[in-house]
XYZ file of C-alpha atoms in Angstrom:
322
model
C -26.996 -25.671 21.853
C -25.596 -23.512 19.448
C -25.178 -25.433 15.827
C -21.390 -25.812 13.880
C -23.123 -24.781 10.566
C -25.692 -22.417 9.378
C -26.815 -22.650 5.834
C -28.070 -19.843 4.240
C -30.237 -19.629 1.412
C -31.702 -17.011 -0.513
C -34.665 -17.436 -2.851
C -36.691 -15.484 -5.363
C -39.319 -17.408 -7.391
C -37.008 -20.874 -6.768
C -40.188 -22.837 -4.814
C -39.127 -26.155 -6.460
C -35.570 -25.685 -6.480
C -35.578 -24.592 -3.328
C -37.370 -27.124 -2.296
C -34.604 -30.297 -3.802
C -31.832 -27.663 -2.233
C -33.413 -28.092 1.637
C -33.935 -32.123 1.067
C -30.666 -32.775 -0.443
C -28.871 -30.103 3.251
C -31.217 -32.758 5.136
C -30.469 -35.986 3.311
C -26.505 -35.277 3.005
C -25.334 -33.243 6.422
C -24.371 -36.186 9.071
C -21.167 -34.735 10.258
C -22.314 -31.285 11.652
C -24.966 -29.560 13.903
C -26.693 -27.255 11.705
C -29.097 -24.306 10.834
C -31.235 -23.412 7.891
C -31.952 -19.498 6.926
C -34.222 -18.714 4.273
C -33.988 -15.668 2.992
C -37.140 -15.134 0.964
C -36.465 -11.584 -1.919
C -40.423 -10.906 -2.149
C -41.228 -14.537 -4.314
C -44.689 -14.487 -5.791
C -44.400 -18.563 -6.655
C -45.192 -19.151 -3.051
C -41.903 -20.238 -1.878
C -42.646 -19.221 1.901
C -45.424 -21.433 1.909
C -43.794 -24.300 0.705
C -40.730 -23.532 3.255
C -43.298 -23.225 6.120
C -45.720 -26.232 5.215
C -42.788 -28.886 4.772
C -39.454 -27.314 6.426
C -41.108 -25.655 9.744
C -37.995 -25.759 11.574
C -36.061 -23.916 9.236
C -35.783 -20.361 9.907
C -37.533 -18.184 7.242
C -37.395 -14.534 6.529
C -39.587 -12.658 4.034
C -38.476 -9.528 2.523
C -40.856 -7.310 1.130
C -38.840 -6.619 -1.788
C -36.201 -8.297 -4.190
C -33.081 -6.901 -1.511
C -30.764 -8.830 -4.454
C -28.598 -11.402 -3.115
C -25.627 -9.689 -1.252
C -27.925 -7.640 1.469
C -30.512 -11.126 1.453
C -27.285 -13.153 2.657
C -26.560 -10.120 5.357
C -29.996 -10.258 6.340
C -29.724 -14.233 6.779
C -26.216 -14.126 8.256
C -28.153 -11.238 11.389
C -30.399 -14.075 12.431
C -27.554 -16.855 11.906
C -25.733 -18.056 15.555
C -23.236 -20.279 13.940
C -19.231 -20.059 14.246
C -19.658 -21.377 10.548
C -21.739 -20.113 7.490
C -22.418 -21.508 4.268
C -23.938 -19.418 1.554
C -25.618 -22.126 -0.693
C -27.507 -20.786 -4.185
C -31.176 -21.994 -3.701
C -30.814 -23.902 -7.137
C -27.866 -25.634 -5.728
C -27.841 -29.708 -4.518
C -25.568 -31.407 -2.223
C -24.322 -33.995 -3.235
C -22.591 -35.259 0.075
C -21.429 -33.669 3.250
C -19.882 -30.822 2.089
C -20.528 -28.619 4.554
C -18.645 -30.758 7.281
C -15.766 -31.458 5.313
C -15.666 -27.723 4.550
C -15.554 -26.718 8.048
C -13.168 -29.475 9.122
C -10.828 -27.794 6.675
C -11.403 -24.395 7.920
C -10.750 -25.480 11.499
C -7.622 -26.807 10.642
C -6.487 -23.949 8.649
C -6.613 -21.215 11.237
C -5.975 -18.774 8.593
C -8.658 -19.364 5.855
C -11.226 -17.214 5.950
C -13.541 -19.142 3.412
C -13.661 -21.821 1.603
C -15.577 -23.375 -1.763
C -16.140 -27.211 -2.909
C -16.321 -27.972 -6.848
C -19.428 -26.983 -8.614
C -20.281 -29.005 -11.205
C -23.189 -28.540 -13.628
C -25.883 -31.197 -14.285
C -23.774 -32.925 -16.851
C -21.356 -34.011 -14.365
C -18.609 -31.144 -15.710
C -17.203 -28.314 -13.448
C -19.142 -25.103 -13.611
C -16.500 -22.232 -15.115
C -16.228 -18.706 -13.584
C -16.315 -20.233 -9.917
C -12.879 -19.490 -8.966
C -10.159 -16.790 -9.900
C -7.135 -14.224 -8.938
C -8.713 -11.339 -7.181
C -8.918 -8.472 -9.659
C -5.467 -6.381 -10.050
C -4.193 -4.771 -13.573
C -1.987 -7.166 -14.490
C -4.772 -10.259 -13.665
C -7.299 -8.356 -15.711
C -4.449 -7.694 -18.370
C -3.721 -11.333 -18.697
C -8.072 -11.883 -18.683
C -8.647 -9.502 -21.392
C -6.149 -10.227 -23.595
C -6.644 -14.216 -23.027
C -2.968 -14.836 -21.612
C -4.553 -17.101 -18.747
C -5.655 -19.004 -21.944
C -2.204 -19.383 -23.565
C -0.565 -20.163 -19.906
C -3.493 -21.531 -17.489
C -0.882 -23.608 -15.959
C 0.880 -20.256 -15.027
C 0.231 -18.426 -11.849
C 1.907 -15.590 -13.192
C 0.022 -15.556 -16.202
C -3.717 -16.232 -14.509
C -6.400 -14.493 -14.784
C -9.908 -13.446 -12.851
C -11.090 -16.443 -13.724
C -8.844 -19.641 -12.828
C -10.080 -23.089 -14.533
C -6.724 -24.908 -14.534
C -6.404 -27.314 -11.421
C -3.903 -26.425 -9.603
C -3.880 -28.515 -7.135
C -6.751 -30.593 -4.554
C -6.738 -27.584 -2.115
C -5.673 -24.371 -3.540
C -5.449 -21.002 -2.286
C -7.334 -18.590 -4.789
C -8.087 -14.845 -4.851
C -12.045 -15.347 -4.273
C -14.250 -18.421 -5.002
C -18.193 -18.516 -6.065
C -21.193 -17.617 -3.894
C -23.073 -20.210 -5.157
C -21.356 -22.277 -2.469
C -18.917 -20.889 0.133
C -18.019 -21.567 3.789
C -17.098 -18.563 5.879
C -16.414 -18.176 9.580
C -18.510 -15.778 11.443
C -15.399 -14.011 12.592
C -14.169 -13.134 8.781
C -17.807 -12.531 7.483
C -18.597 -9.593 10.563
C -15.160 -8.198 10.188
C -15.516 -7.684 6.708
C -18.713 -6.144 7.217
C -20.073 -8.645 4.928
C -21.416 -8.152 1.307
C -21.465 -4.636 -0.040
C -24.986 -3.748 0.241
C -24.456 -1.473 -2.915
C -23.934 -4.478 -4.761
C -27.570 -5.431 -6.319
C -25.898 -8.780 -7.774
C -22.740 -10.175 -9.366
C -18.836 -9.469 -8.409
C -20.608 -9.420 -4.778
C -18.131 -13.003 -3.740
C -15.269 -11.023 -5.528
C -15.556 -8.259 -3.342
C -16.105 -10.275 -0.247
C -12.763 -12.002 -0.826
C -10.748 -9.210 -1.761
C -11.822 -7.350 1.637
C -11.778 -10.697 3.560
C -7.702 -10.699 2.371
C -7.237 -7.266 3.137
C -7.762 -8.351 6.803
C -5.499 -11.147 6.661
C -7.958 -13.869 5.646
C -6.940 -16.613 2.925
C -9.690 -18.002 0.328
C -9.479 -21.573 -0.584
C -10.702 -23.842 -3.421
C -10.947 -27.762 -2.490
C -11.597 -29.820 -5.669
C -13.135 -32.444 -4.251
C -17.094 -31.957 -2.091
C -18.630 -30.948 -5.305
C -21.896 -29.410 -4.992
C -24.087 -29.506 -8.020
C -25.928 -26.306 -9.800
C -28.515 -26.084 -12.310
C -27.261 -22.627 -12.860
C -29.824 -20.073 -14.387
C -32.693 -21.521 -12.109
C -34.201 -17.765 -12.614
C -32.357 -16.765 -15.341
C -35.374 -17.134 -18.374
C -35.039 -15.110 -21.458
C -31.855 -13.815 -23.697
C -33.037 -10.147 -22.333
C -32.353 -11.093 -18.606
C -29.176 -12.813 -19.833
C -27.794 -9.763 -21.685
C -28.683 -7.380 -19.235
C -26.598 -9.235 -16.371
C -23.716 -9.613 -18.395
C -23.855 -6.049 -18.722
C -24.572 -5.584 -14.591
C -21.286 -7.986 -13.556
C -19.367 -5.891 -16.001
C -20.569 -2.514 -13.983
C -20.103 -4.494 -10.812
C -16.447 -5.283 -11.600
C -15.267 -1.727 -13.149
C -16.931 -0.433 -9.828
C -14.551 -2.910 -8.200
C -11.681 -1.684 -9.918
C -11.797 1.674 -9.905
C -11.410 1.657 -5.865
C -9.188 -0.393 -5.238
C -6.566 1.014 -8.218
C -4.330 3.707 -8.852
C -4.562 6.092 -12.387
C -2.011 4.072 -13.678
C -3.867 0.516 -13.245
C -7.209 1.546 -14.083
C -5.863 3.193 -17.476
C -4.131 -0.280 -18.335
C -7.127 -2.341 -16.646
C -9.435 -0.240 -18.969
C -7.367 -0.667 -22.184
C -7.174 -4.443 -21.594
C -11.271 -4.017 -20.786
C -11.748 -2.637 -24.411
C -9.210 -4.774 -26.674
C -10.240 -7.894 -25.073
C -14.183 -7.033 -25.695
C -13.445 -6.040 -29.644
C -11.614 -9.280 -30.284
C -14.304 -11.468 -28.457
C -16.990 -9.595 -30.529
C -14.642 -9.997 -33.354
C -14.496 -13.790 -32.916
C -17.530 -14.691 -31.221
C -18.680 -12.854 -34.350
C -17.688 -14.778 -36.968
C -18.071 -18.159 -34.766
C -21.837 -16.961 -34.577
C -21.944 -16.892 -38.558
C -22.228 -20.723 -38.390
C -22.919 -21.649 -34.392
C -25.997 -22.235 -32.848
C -28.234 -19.708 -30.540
C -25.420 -19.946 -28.017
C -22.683 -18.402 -30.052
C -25.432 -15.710 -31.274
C -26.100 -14.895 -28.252
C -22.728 -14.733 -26.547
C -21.492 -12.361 -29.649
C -24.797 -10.168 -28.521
C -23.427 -10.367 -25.059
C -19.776 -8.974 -25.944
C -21.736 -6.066 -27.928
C -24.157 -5.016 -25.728
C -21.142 -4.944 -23.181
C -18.637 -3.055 -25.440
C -21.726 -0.303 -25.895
C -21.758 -0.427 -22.501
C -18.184 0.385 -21.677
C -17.954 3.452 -24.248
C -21.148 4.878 -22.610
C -23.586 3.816 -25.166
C -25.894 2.497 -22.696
C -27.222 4.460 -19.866
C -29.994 1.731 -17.994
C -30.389 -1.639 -17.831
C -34.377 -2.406 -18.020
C -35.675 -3.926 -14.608
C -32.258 -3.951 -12.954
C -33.575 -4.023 -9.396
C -35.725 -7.097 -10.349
C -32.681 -9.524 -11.678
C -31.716 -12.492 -10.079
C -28.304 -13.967 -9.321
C -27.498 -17.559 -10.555
């Protein structure tokens, strides 16, 4: 019998997360038939083994090399049979039955493409940058220049990222890959994620070409999943070199899907937003903690970055999406 839901997971060098993620699918999913794909990018922690010793049922693939997390969740999605998919971050926990509420709403919604739960972080408070207005000049004007900050009650006035609650189930521009339901039908007719996309902006994308065919995104605040968030994320390096690699990833985005005239704006907003974060973050870092250092590093390395200071990002092909 074909299963409702298939989860898919993808893992590098996760064995113990991963590991929580499957029990908590197992302990938590009562209210649909389901799946589990593995998508293994090349772990040397021996996450396979672990999948195949205590989860035999679930289906595992091994990639002989990190394939980053976009063409990992195509890969998973080709040996998927589901009318449902859920993309679920290996260093993610359910907390209840998400994944059947989520496809109860999608069912009666004939419309929504895809759909996200809360995320919430392991102090209990929601996880920013999870939801947002898919990226268009003015959205990335009111970003930059912190006008979704001044207004985040405003729809007018909101930006990529959205952290004002709008409402229990809103309709949203794109919502987080860490946890997303999609039906098979929106997912193949997409094409799926942009396999030039090594990590990062990847859900953006998906969204914005999901609504290009007529599919709607929603956010339901309730279902929340819970993410340790930076399961593979170690060192300041790795962090400052992925701030730098979603930044790429969402110029890239904007360039093709604007005219002249709204990536000169877009790219004006890019560069007076970054100097006054560096500005403030700067002076906030004069008496923060390691945090504020370290985000005021972040808004440098990325303002370098966007005048063509920096030309490669160390190790790119071996970073990891969290």
């Amino acid at each position: 019998m074909t299963p409702q839901l298939a989860f898919i997971i993808v893992s590098f060098n996760t064995r113990d997360l991963l590991d929580a993620c499957l029990t908590s699918i197992y302990r938590h999913t009562q209210g649909v038939t389901f799946e589990i794909i593995v998508v293994d990018n090349a772990s040397r922690d021996g996450s396979p083994a672990m999948v195949r010793e205590k989860y035999p049922e679930v289906v595992l693939v091994e990639s002989a090399e990190n394939l980053g997390f976009g063409r990992a969740n195509n890969a998973g999605f080709a040996r998927s049979r589901a009318p449902f998919v859920m993309l679920f971050n290996s260093d993610a926990l359910l907390l209840e039955d998400t994944g059947a509420a989520l496809v109860r709403f999608l069912e009666g919604h004939p419309r929504a493409g895809l759909a996200g739960p809360d995320v919430v972080l392991l102090n209990g408070l929601r996880q920013p940058k999870t939801r947002g207005m898919l990226p268009t000049a003015r959205v990335m004007l009111n970003q930059n220049l912190l006008l979704c900050r001044l207004f985040p009650r405003s729809r007018f006035f909101a930006g990529l990222y959205v952290e004002a609650e709008w409402a229990r189930e809103t309709r949203i521009g794109w919502i987080s890959g860490v946890c997303m339901v999609i039906r098979r039908e929106a997912y193949a007719q997409s094409g799926g994620f942009d396999p030039d996309i090594f990590m990062y902006a990847e859900d953006v994308d998906l969204c914005q070409r999901c609504a290009v065919l007529g599919w709607e995104t929603w956010r339901i605040n309730a279902h929340a999943i819970k993410h340790v968030c930076g399961g593979s994320t170690k060192t300041d390096a790795q962090v400052l070199r992925n701030r730098v690699l979603q930044q790429r990833n969402f110029l890239r985005l904007l360039d093709r899907s604007m005219g002249p005239a709204g990536r000169a704006v877009t790219r004006f907003s890019f560069v007076a937003g970054l100097s006054l974060r560096s500005l403030f973050r700067g002076l906030a870092s004069l008496v923060g903690g390691a945090g504020r250092r370290l985000a005021f590093r972040a808004d440098l390395r990325c303002l370098s970055d966007f005048i063509g200071l920096t030309r490669t990002l160390p190790e790119e092909r071996h970073a990891h999406r969290t």
